[in-house]
N, CA, C and O atoms as a printed pandas DataFrame, in Angstrom:
     atom_number atom_name residue_name chain_id  residue_number  x_coord  y_coord  z_coord
0              1         N          MET        A               1  352.639   99.339  121.581
1              2        CA          MET        A               1  351.385   99.354  120.868
2              3         C          MET        A               1  350.770  100.741  121.028
3              4         O          MET        A               1  350.595  101.233  122.143
4              5         N          THR        A               2  350.449  101.356  119.907
5              6        CA          THR        A               2  349.908  102.713  119.936
6              7         C          THR        A               2  348.386  102.682  120.066
7              8         O          THR        A               2  347.747  101.639  119.929
8              9         N          GLU        A               3  347.842  103.837  120.330
9             10        CA          GLU        A               3  346.391  103.953  120.470
10            11         C          GLU        A               3  345.680  103.688  119.143
11            12         O          GLU        A               3  344.563  103.170  119.122
12            13         N          ASP        A               4  346.329  104.043  118.047
13            14        CA          ASP        A               4  345.742  103.774  116.733
14            15         C          ASP        A               4  345.583  102.272  116.483
15            16         O          ASP        A               4  344.578  101.828  115.928
16            17         N          VAL        A               5  346.589  101.499  116.902
17            18        CA          VAL        A               5  346.502  100.045  116.734
18            19         C          VAL        A               5  345.358   99.498  117.572
19            20         O          VAL        A               5  344.608   98.633  117.119
20            21         N          VAL        A               6  345.224  100.001  118.790
21            22        CA          VAL        A               6  344.120   99.565  119.652
22            23         C          VAL        A               6  342.789   99.907  118.997
23            24         O          VAL        A               6  341.875   99.083  118.990
24            25         N          ASP        A               7  342.670  101.104  118.450
25            26        CA          ASP        A               7  341.433  101.503  117.772
26            27         C          ASP        A               7  341.127  100.613  116.579
27            28         O          ASP        A               7  339.974  100.244  116.357
28            29         N          HIS        A               8  342.158  100.266  115.807
29            30        CA          HIS        A               8  341.952   99.378  114.657
30            31         C          HIS        A               8  341.515   97.982  115.106
31            32         O          HIS        A               8  340.648   97.367  114.485
32            33         N          ILE        A               9  342.115   97.494  116.177
33            34        CA          ILE        A               9  341.741   96.170  116.694
34            35         C          ILE        A               9  340.286   96.193  117.171
35            36         O          ILE        A               9  339.517   95.276  116.881
36            37         N          VAL        A              10  339.918   97.241  117.898
37            38        CA          VAL        A              10  338.542   97.340  118.397
38            39         C          VAL        A              10  337.565   97.436  117.228
39            40         O          VAL        A              10  336.512   96.798  117.246
40            41         N          LYS        A              11  337.902   98.221  116.221
41            42        CA          LYS        A              11  337.029   98.324  115.046
42            43         C          LYS        A              11  336.915   96.974  114.337
43            44         O          LYS        A              11  335.846   96.614  113.844
44            45         N          PHE        A              12  338.020   96.231  114.289
45            46        CA          PHE        A              12  337.978   94.898  113.676
46            47         C          PHE        A              12  337.073   93.966  114.479
47            48         O          PHE        A              12  336.281   93.218  113.905
48            49         N          LEU        A              13  337.191   94.011  115.800
49            50        CA          LEU        A              13  336.359   93.153  116.638
50            51         C          LEU        A              13  334.889   93.550  116.574
51            52         O          LEU        A              13  334.010   92.705  116.746
52            53         N          GLU        A              14  334.619   94.816  116.328
53            54        CA          GLU        A              14  333.232   95.278  116.182
54            55         C          GLU        A              14  332.741   95.154  114.746
55            56         O          GLU        A              14  331.629   95.569  114.421
56            57         N          ARG        A              15  333.576   94.584  113.899
57            58        CA          ARG        A              15  333.271   94.336  112.486
58            59         C          ARG        A              15  333.047   95.616  111.685
59            60         O          ARG        A              15  332.258   95.647  110.741
60            61         N          GLU        A              16  333.758   96.669  112.083
61            62        CA          GLU        A              16  333.732   97.905  111.305
62            63         C          GLU        A              16  334.857   97.921  110.270
63            64         O          GLU        A              16  334.794   98.669  109.294
64            65         N          GLU        A              17  335.875   97.105  110.479
65            66        CA          GLU        A              17  336.971   96.961  109.529
66            67         C          GLU        A              17  337.143   95.478  109.221
67            68         O          GLU        A              17  336.854   94.618  110.053
68            69         N          ASP        A              18  337.613   95.199  108.023
69            70        CA          ASP        A              18  337.744   93.807  107.592
70            71         C          ASP        A              18  339.119   93.206  107.868
71            72         O          ASP        A              18  339.263   91.985  107.932
72            73         N          VAL        A              19  340.140   94.068  108.033
73            74        CA          VAL        A              19  341.515   93.577  108.141
74            75         C          VAL        A              19  342.168   94.186  109.376
75            76         O          VAL        A              19  341.990   95.364  109.686
76            77         N          LEU        A              20  342.927   93.348  110.067
77            78        CA          LEU        A              20  343.727   93.842  111.193
78            79         C          LEU        A              20  344.979   94.536  110.665
79            80         O          LEU        A              20  345.432   94.243  109.558
80            81         N          PRO        A              21  345.542   95.456  111.454
81            82        CA          PRO        A              21  346.828   96.044  111.054
82            83         C          PRO        A              21  347.902   94.960  110.995
83            84         O          PRO        A              21  347.751   93.914  111.626
84            85         N          PRO        A              22  348.973   95.189  110.255
85            86        CA          PRO        A              22  350.025   94.169  110.162
86            87         C          PRO        A              22  350.700   93.924  111.509
87            88         O          PRO        A              22  350.819   94.825  112.339
88            89         N          ARG        A              23  351.133   92.692  111.700
89            90        CA          ARG        A              23  351.886   92.252  112.887
90            91         C          ARG        A              23  351.110   92.401  114.204
91            92         O          ARG        A              23  351.680   92.776  115.229
92            93         N          VAL        A              24  349.845   92.112  114.164
93            94        CA          VAL        A              24  349.049   92.131  115.391
94            95         C          VAL        A              24  349.088   90.729  115.981
95            96         O          VAL        A              24  348.783   89.743  115.310
96            97         N          THR        A              25  349.468   90.664  117.245
97            98        CA          THR        A              25  349.553   89.367  117.921
98            99         C          THR        A              25  348.327   89.158  118.805
99           100         O          THR        A              25  347.533   90.071  119.026
100          101         N          ASN        A              26  348.198   87.937  119.299
101          102        CA          ASN        A              26  347.100   87.637  120.212
102          103         C          ASN        A              26  347.200   88.467  121.490
103          104         O          ASN        A              26  346.183   88.870  122.055
104          105         N          GLY        A              27  348.403   88.716  121.934
105          106        CA          GLY        A              27  348.611   89.541  123.126
106          107         C          GLY        A              27  348.109   90.962  122.919
107          108         O          GLY        A              27  347.543   91.565  123.831
108          109         N          MET        A              28  348.315   91.491  121.732
109          110        CA          MET        A              28  347.834   92.843  121.439
110          111         C          MET        A              28  346.304   92.880  121.456
111          112         O          MET        A              28  345.701   93.847  121.922
112          113         N          ILE        A              29  345.696   91.824  120.947
113          114        CA          ILE        A              29  344.233   91.751  120.962
114          115         C          ILE        A              29  343.728   91.673  122.395
115          116         O          ILE        A              29  342.729   92.305  122.736
116          117         N          LEU        A              30  344.409   90.904  123.235
117          118        CA          LEU        A              30  344.012   90.816  124.645
118          119         C          LEU        A              30  344.153   92.154  125.346
119          120         O          LEU        A              30  343.291   92.527  126.141
120          121         N          ILE        A              31  345.230   92.887  125.065
121          122        CA          ILE        A              31  345.420   94.205  125.671
122          123         C          ILE        A              31  344.303   95.150  125.229
123          124         O          ILE        A              31  343.776   95.910  126.041
124          125         N          ALA        A              32  343.942   95.104  123.953
125          126        CA          ALA        A              32  342.858   95.950  123.456
126          127         C          ALA        A              32  341.537   95.593  124.138
127          128         O          ALA        A              32  340.760   96.478  124.499
128          129         N          LEU        A              33  341.289   94.308  124.309
129          130        CA          LEU        A              33  340.064   93.887  124.992
130          131         C          LEU        A              33  340.048   94.340  126.445
131          132         O          LEU        A              33  339.000   94.740  126.954
132          133         N          ARG        A              34  341.183   94.286  127.115
133          134        CA          ARG        A              34  341.249   94.751  128.502
134          135         C          ARG        A              34  340.984   96.245  128.598
135          136         O          ARG        A              34  340.299   96.699  129.514
136          137         N          GLU        A              35  341.524   97.008  127.657
137          138        CA          GLU        A              35  341.277   98.450  127.668
138          139         C          GLU        A              35  339.802   98.757  127.442
139          140         O          GLU        A              35  339.241   99.644  128.085
140          141         N          VAL        A              36  339.183   98.027  126.537
141          142        CA          VAL        A              36  337.750   98.218  126.301
142          143         C          VAL        A              36  336.963   97.828  127.545
143          144         O          VAL        A              36  336.019   98.519  127.929
144          145         N          ARG        A              37  337.350   96.718  128.177
145          146        CA          ARG        A              37  336.674   96.280  129.390
146          147         C          ARG        A              37  336.801   97.323  130.493
147          148         O          ARG        A              37  335.838   97.580  131.215
148          149         N          ASP        A              38  337.988   97.929  130.630
149          150        CA          ASP        A              38  338.179   98.967  131.638
150          151         C          ASP        A              38  337.301  100.181  131.356
151          152         O          ASP        A              38  336.749  100.777  132.281
152          153         N          ASP        A              39  337.169  100.549  130.083
153          154        CA          ASP        A              39  336.299  101.671  129.726
154          155         C          ASP        A              39  334.844  101.367  130.051
155          156         O          ASP        A              39  334.111  102.231  130.534
156          157         N          VAL        A              40  334.434  100.132  129.783
157          158        CA          VAL        A              40  333.057   99.733  130.084
158          159         C          VAL        A              40  332.836   99.730  131.588
159          160         O          VAL        A              40  331.777  100.144  132.060
160          161         N          LYS        A              41  333.820   99.270  132.340
161          162        CA          LYS        A              41  333.702   99.238  133.795
162          163         C          LYS        A              41  333.592  100.658  134.361
163          164         O          LYS        A              41  332.797  100.896  135.270
164          165         N          LYS        A              42  334.377  101.599  133.839
165          166        CA          LYS        A              42  334.304  102.988  134.295
166          167         C          LYS        A              42  332.941  103.590  133.980
167          168         O          LYS        A              42  332.352  104.285  134.808
168          169         N          THR        A              43  332.449  103.320  132.787
169          170        CA          THR        A              43  331.137  103.838  132.402
170          171         C          THR        A              43  330.047  103.240  133.277
171          172         O          THR        A              43  329.118  103.937  133.685
172          173         N          SER        A              44  330.160  101.968  133.562
173          174        CA          SER        A              44  329.190  101.308  134.430
174          175         C          SER        A              44  329.216  101.904  135.833
175          176         O          SER        A              44  328.164  102.094  136.443
176          177         N          GLU        A              45  330.404  102.200  136.347
177          178        CA          GLU        A              45  330.503  102.809  137.672
178          179         C          GLU        A              45  329.870  104.187  137.699
179          180         O          GLU        A              45  329.246  104.563  138.692
180          181         N          VAL        A              46  330.021  104.944  136.624
181          182        CA          VAL        A              46  329.404  106.266  136.566
182          183         C          VAL        A              46  327.885  106.132  136.534
183          184         O          VAL        A              46  327.179  106.876  137.214
184          185         N          LEU        A              47  327.385  105.190  135.749
185          186        CA          LEU        A              47  325.938  105.028  135.627
186          187         C          LEU        A              47  325.310  104.441  136.884
187          188         O          LEU        A              47  324.296  104.947  137.365
188          189         N          LYS        A              48  325.899  103.386  137.416
189          190        CA          LYS        A              48  325.311  102.689  138.557
190          191         C          LYS        A              48  325.796  103.215  139.897
191          192         O          LYS        A              48  325.132  103.015  140.915
192          193         N          GLY        A              49  326.936  103.880  139.915
193          194        CA          GLY        A              49  327.497  104.366  141.165
194          195         C          GLY        A              49  328.428  103.343  141.785
195          196         O          GLY        A              49  328.445  102.174  141.400
196          197         N          GLN        A              50  329.193  103.802  142.740
197          198        CA          GLN        A              50  330.150  102.916  143.393
198          199         C          GLN        A              50  329.591  102.332  144.683
199          200         O          GLN        A              50  330.077  101.308  145.164
200          201         N          ARG        A              51  328.576  102.976  145.243
201          202        CA          ARG        A              51  327.975  102.453  146.463
202          203         C          ARG        A              51  327.071  101.268  146.127
203          204         O          ARG        A              51  326.509  101.215  145.033
204          205         N          PRO        A              52  326.923  100.323  147.045
205          206        CA          PRO        A              52  326.095   99.136  146.758
206          207         C          PRO        A              52  324.631   99.470  146.452
207          208         O          PRO        A              52  323.989   98.773  145.666
208          209         N          ASP        A              53  324.101  100.535  147.069
209          210        CA          ASP        A              53  322.702  100.875  146.820
210          211         C          ASP        A              53  322.510  101.748  145.588
211          212         O          ASP        A              53  321.374  102.012  145.195
212          213         N          GLY        A              54  323.601  102.201  144.970
213          214        CA          GLY        A              54  323.518  102.973  143.731
214          215         C          GLY        A              54  323.078  104.405  143.906
215          216         O          GLY        A              54  322.673  105.046  142.936
216          217         N          GLN        A              55  323.145  104.929  145.127
217          218        CA          GLN        A              55  322.672  106.285  145.394
218          219         C          GLN        A              55  323.544  107.363  144.759
219          220         O          GLN        A              55  323.094  108.497  144.594
220          221         N          ASP        A              56  324.760  107.039  144.407
221          222        CA          ASP        A              56  325.648  108.048  143.833
222          223         C          ASP        A              56  325.786  107.905  142.318
223          224         O          ASP        A              56  326.634  108.557  141.709
224          225         N          GLY        A              57  324.970  107.070  141.716
225          226        CA          GLY        A              57  325.058  106.846  140.271
226          227         C          GLY        A              57  324.206  107.815  139.472
227          228         O          GLY        A              57  323.259  108.412  139.984
228          229         N          LEU        A              58  324.561  107.951  138.227
229          230        CA          LEU        A              58  323.847  108.850  137.328
230          231         C          LEU        A              58  322.415  108.380  137.089
231          232         O          LEU        A              58  321.511  109.205  136.960
232          233         N          ILE        A              59  322.199  107.076  137.029
233          234        CA          ILE        A              59  320.852  106.552  136.819
234          235         C          ILE        A              59  319.934  106.971  137.963
235          236         O          ILE        A              59  318.798  107.386  137.731
236          237         N          HIS        A              60  320.415  106.865  139.177
237          238        CA          HIS        A              60  319.608  107.250  140.345
238          239         C          HIS        A              60  319.318  108.746  140.321
239          240         O          HIS        A              60  318.204  109.162  140.639
240          241         N          ARG        A              61  320.292  109.550  139.955
241          242        CA          ARG        A              61  320.082  110.997  139.903
242          243         C          ARG        A              61  319.034  111.380  138.871
243          244         O          ARG        A              61  318.196  112.245  139.123
244          245         N          VAL        A              62  319.081  110.741  137.718
245          246        CA          VAL        A              62  318.086  111.029  136.676
246          247         C          VAL        A              62  316.700  110.608  137.149
247          248         O          VAL        A              62  315.729  111.333  136.934
248          249         N          GLU        A              63  316.595  109.449  137.788
249          250        CA          GLU        A              63  315.305  109.002  138.314
250          251         C          GLU        A              63  314.757  109.981  139.346
251          252         O          GLU        A              63  313.564  110.283  139.343
252          253         N          MET        A              64  315.618  110.475  140.221
253          254        CA          MET        A              64  315.167  111.442  141.233
254          255         C          MET        A              64  314.735  112.754  140.583
255          256         O          MET        A              64  313.752  113.359  141.012
256          257         N          ASN        A              65  315.453  113.198  139.558
257          258        CA          ASN        A              65  315.047  114.417  138.853
258          259         C          ASN        A              65  313.697  114.236  138.167
259          260         O          ASN        A              65  312.879  115.156  138.158
260          261         N          GLU        A              66  313.460  113.059  137.593
261          262        CA          GLU        A              66  312.174  112.791  136.948
262          263         C          GLU        A              66  311.046  112.784  137.980
263          264         O          GLU        A              66  309.968  113.318  137.719
264          265         N          LYS        A              67  311.281  112.192  139.131
265          266        CA          LYS        A              67  310.263  112.192  140.189
266          267         C          LYS        A              67  309.981  113.615  140.661
267          268         O          LYS        A              67  308.823  113.989  140.848
268          269         N          PHE        A              68  311.029  114.406  140.855
269          270        CA          PHE        A              68  310.874  115.785  141.301
270          271         C          PHE        A              68  310.111  116.598  140.264
271          272         O          PHE        A              68  309.249  117.400  140.620
272          273         N          ARG        A              69  310.419  116.398  138.984
273          274        CA          ARG        A              69  309.723  117.109  137.915
274          275         C          ARG        A              69  308.252  116.720  137.889
275          276         O          ARG        A              69  307.387  117.574  137.695
276          277         N          GLY        A              70  307.966  115.452  138.080
277          278        CA          GLY        A              70  306.584  114.990  138.097
278          279         C          GLY        A              70  305.789  115.596  139.249
279          280         O          GLY        A              70  304.635  115.989  139.081
280          281         N          ILE        A              71  306.419  115.667  140.419
281          282        CA          ILE        A              71  305.750  116.267  141.578
282          283         C          ILE        A              71  305.502  117.749  141.343
283          284         O          ILE        A              71  304.418  118.251  141.638
284          285         N          LEU        A              72  306.498  118.452  140.814
285          286        CA          LEU        A              72  306.308  119.874  140.518
286          287         C          LEU        A              72  305.198  120.093  139.499
287          288         O          LEU        A              72  304.382  121.001  139.655
288          289         N          LEU        A              73  305.162  119.282  138.478
289          290        CA          LEU        A              73  304.109  119.397  137.474
290          291         C          LEU        A              73  302.747  119.117  138.096
291          292         O          LEU        A              73  301.770  119.800  137.788
292          293         N          TRP        A              74  302.678  118.125  138.963
293          294        CA          TRP        A              74  301.433  117.797  139.641
294          295         C          TRP        A              74  300.974  118.947  140.531
295          296         O          TRP        A              74  299.778  119.229  140.609
296          297         N          LEU        A              75  301.917  119.616  141.207
297          298        CA          LEU        A              75  301.565  120.742  142.065
298          299         C          LEU        A              75  301.227  121.997  141.264
299          300         O          LEU        A              75  300.370  122.777  141.680
300          301         N          PHE        A              76  301.870  122.200  140.148
301          302        CA          PHE        A              76  301.704  123.421  139.371
302          303         C          PHE        A              76  300.469  123.384  138.476
303          304         O          PHE        A              76  299.894  124.432  138.182
304          305         N          SER        A              77  300.049  122.197  138.037
305          306        CA          SER        A              77  298.943  122.118  137.080
306          307         C          SER        A              77  297.616  122.661  137.627
307          308         O          SER        A              77  296.926  123.347  136.874
308          309         N          PRO        A              78  297.203  122.408  138.883
309          310        CA          PRO        A              78  295.943  123.014  139.354
310          311         C          PRO        A              78  296.008  124.540  139.410
311          312         O          PRO        A              78  295.025  125.224  139.124
312          313         N          ILE        A              79  297.160  125.056  139.778
313          314        CA          ILE        A              79  297.316  126.507  139.840
314          315         C          ILE        A              79  297.196  127.100  138.445
315          316         O          ILE        A              79  296.525  128.114  138.252
316          317         N          MET        A              80  297.838  126.475  137.481
317          318        CA          MET        A              80  297.777  126.968  136.111
318          319         C          MET        A              80  296.368  126.834  135.537
319          320         O          MET        A              80  295.901  127.728  134.831
320          321         N          LEU        A              81  295.697  125.739  135.829
321          322        CA          LEU        A              81  294.326  125.570  135.358
322          323         C          LEU        A              81  293.393  126.610  135.972
323          324         O          LEU        A              81  292.523  127.145  135.284
324          325         N          ALA        A              82  293.568  126.898  137.256
325          326        CA          ALA        A              82  292.750  127.934  137.895
326          327         C          ALA        A              82  293.012  129.299  137.271
327          328         O          ALA        A              82  292.077  130.061  137.025
328          329         N          PHE        A              83  294.268  129.608  137.015
329          330        CA          PHE        A              83  294.607  130.886  136.377
330          331         C          PHE        A              83  293.992  130.985  134.986
331          332         O          PHE        A              83  293.406  132.010  134.640
332          333         N          LEU        A              84  294.120  129.934  134.189
333          334        CA          LEU        A              84  293.562  129.960  132.838
334          335         C          LEU        A              84  292.032  130.032  132.865
335          336         O          LEU        A              84  291.422  130.694  132.025
336          337         N          GLY        A              85  291.418  129.347  133.837
337          338        CA          GLY        A              85  289.962  129.446  133.979
338          339         C          GLY        A              85  289.536  130.856  134.331
339          340         O          GLY        A              85  288.569  131.372  133.770
340          341         N          GLY        A              86  290.253  131.492  135.262
341          342        CA          GLY        A              86  289.945  132.885  135.622
342          343         C          GLY        A              86  290.167  133.830  134.463
343          344         O          GLY        A              86  289.371  134.744  134.247
344          345         N          LEU        A              87  291.226  133.626  133.723
345          346        CA          LEU        A              87  291.504  134.459  132.550
346          347         C          LEU        A              87  290.415  134.286  131.503
347          348         O          LEU        A              87  289.971  135.261  130.897
348          349         N          GLY        A              88  289.985  133.049  131.291
349          350        CA          GLY        A              88  288.897  132.803  130.340
350          351         C          GLY        A              88  287.604  133.457  130.789
351          352         O          GLY        A              88  286.887  134.032  129.970
352          353         N          ALA        A              89  287.294  133.380  132.073
353          354        CA          ALA        A              89  286.082  134.018  132.593
354          355         C          ALA        A              89  286.166  135.537  132.436
355          356         O          ALA        A              89  285.179  136.179  132.075
356          357         N          TYR        A              90  287.331  136.109  132.703
357          358        CA          TYR        A              90  287.502  137.563  132.548
358          359         C          TYR        A              90  287.326  137.988  131.092
359          360         O          TYR        A              90  286.640  138.971  130.809
360          361         N          ILE        A              91  287.938  137.256  130.178
361          362        CA          ILE        A              91  287.814  137.584  128.746
362          363         C          ILE        A              91  286.359  137.410  128.303
363          364         O          ILE        A              91  285.840  138.249  127.567
364          365         N          PHE        A              92  285.700  136.345  128.737
365          366        CA          PHE        A              92  284.305  136.122  128.376
366          367         C          PHE        A              92  283.434  137.270  128.893
367          368         O          PHE        A              92  282.545  137.744  128.185
368          369         N          LYS        A              93  283.691  137.718  130.135
369          370        CA          LYS        A              93  282.920  138.812  130.744
370          371         C          LYS        A              93  283.147  140.114  129.961
371          372         O          LYS        A              93  282.193  140.854  129.719
372          373         N          GLU        A              94  284.370  140.400  129.569
373          374        CA          GLU        A              94  284.678  141.639  128.854
374          375         C          GLU        A              94  284.131  141.619  127.420
375          376         O          GLU        A              94  283.715  142.659  126.910
376          377         N          VAL        A              95  284.127  140.490  126.788
377          378        CA          VAL        A              95  283.674  140.418  125.386
378          379         C          VAL        A              95  282.155  140.418  125.298
379          380         O          VAL        A              95  281.603  141.087  124.425
380          381         N          PHE        A              96  281.467  139.701  126.158
381          382        CA          PHE        A              96  280.028  139.518  126.027
382          383         C          PHE        A              96  279.206  140.393  126.961
383          384         O          PHE        A              96  277.982  140.261  126.957
384          385         N          HIS        A              97  279.773  141.247  127.734
385          386        CA          HIS        A              97  278.981  142.169  128.583
386          387         C          HIS        A              97  279.301  143.573  128.314
387          388         O          HIS        A              97  278.729  144.467  128.937
């Protein structure tokens, strides 16, 4: 069974194609389903991680990056506001005095 046949079977099961390739048996459909299941399992392992607590998964890494970005933004915003306030005061002083 070639990869093209597997792709056609998967497309048929996802209702992207109306007809199966000729001479497709139930065993071929089961093999295609197992390959799809293995791909889903690999993707799930990448997203959730292999450790029980999920610390090595992509989802956890993205969450940690979002938290870190939020903390940096929280720390940087008062500094930026103070700078912009000082710049505004300087421009106001130079224009109106």
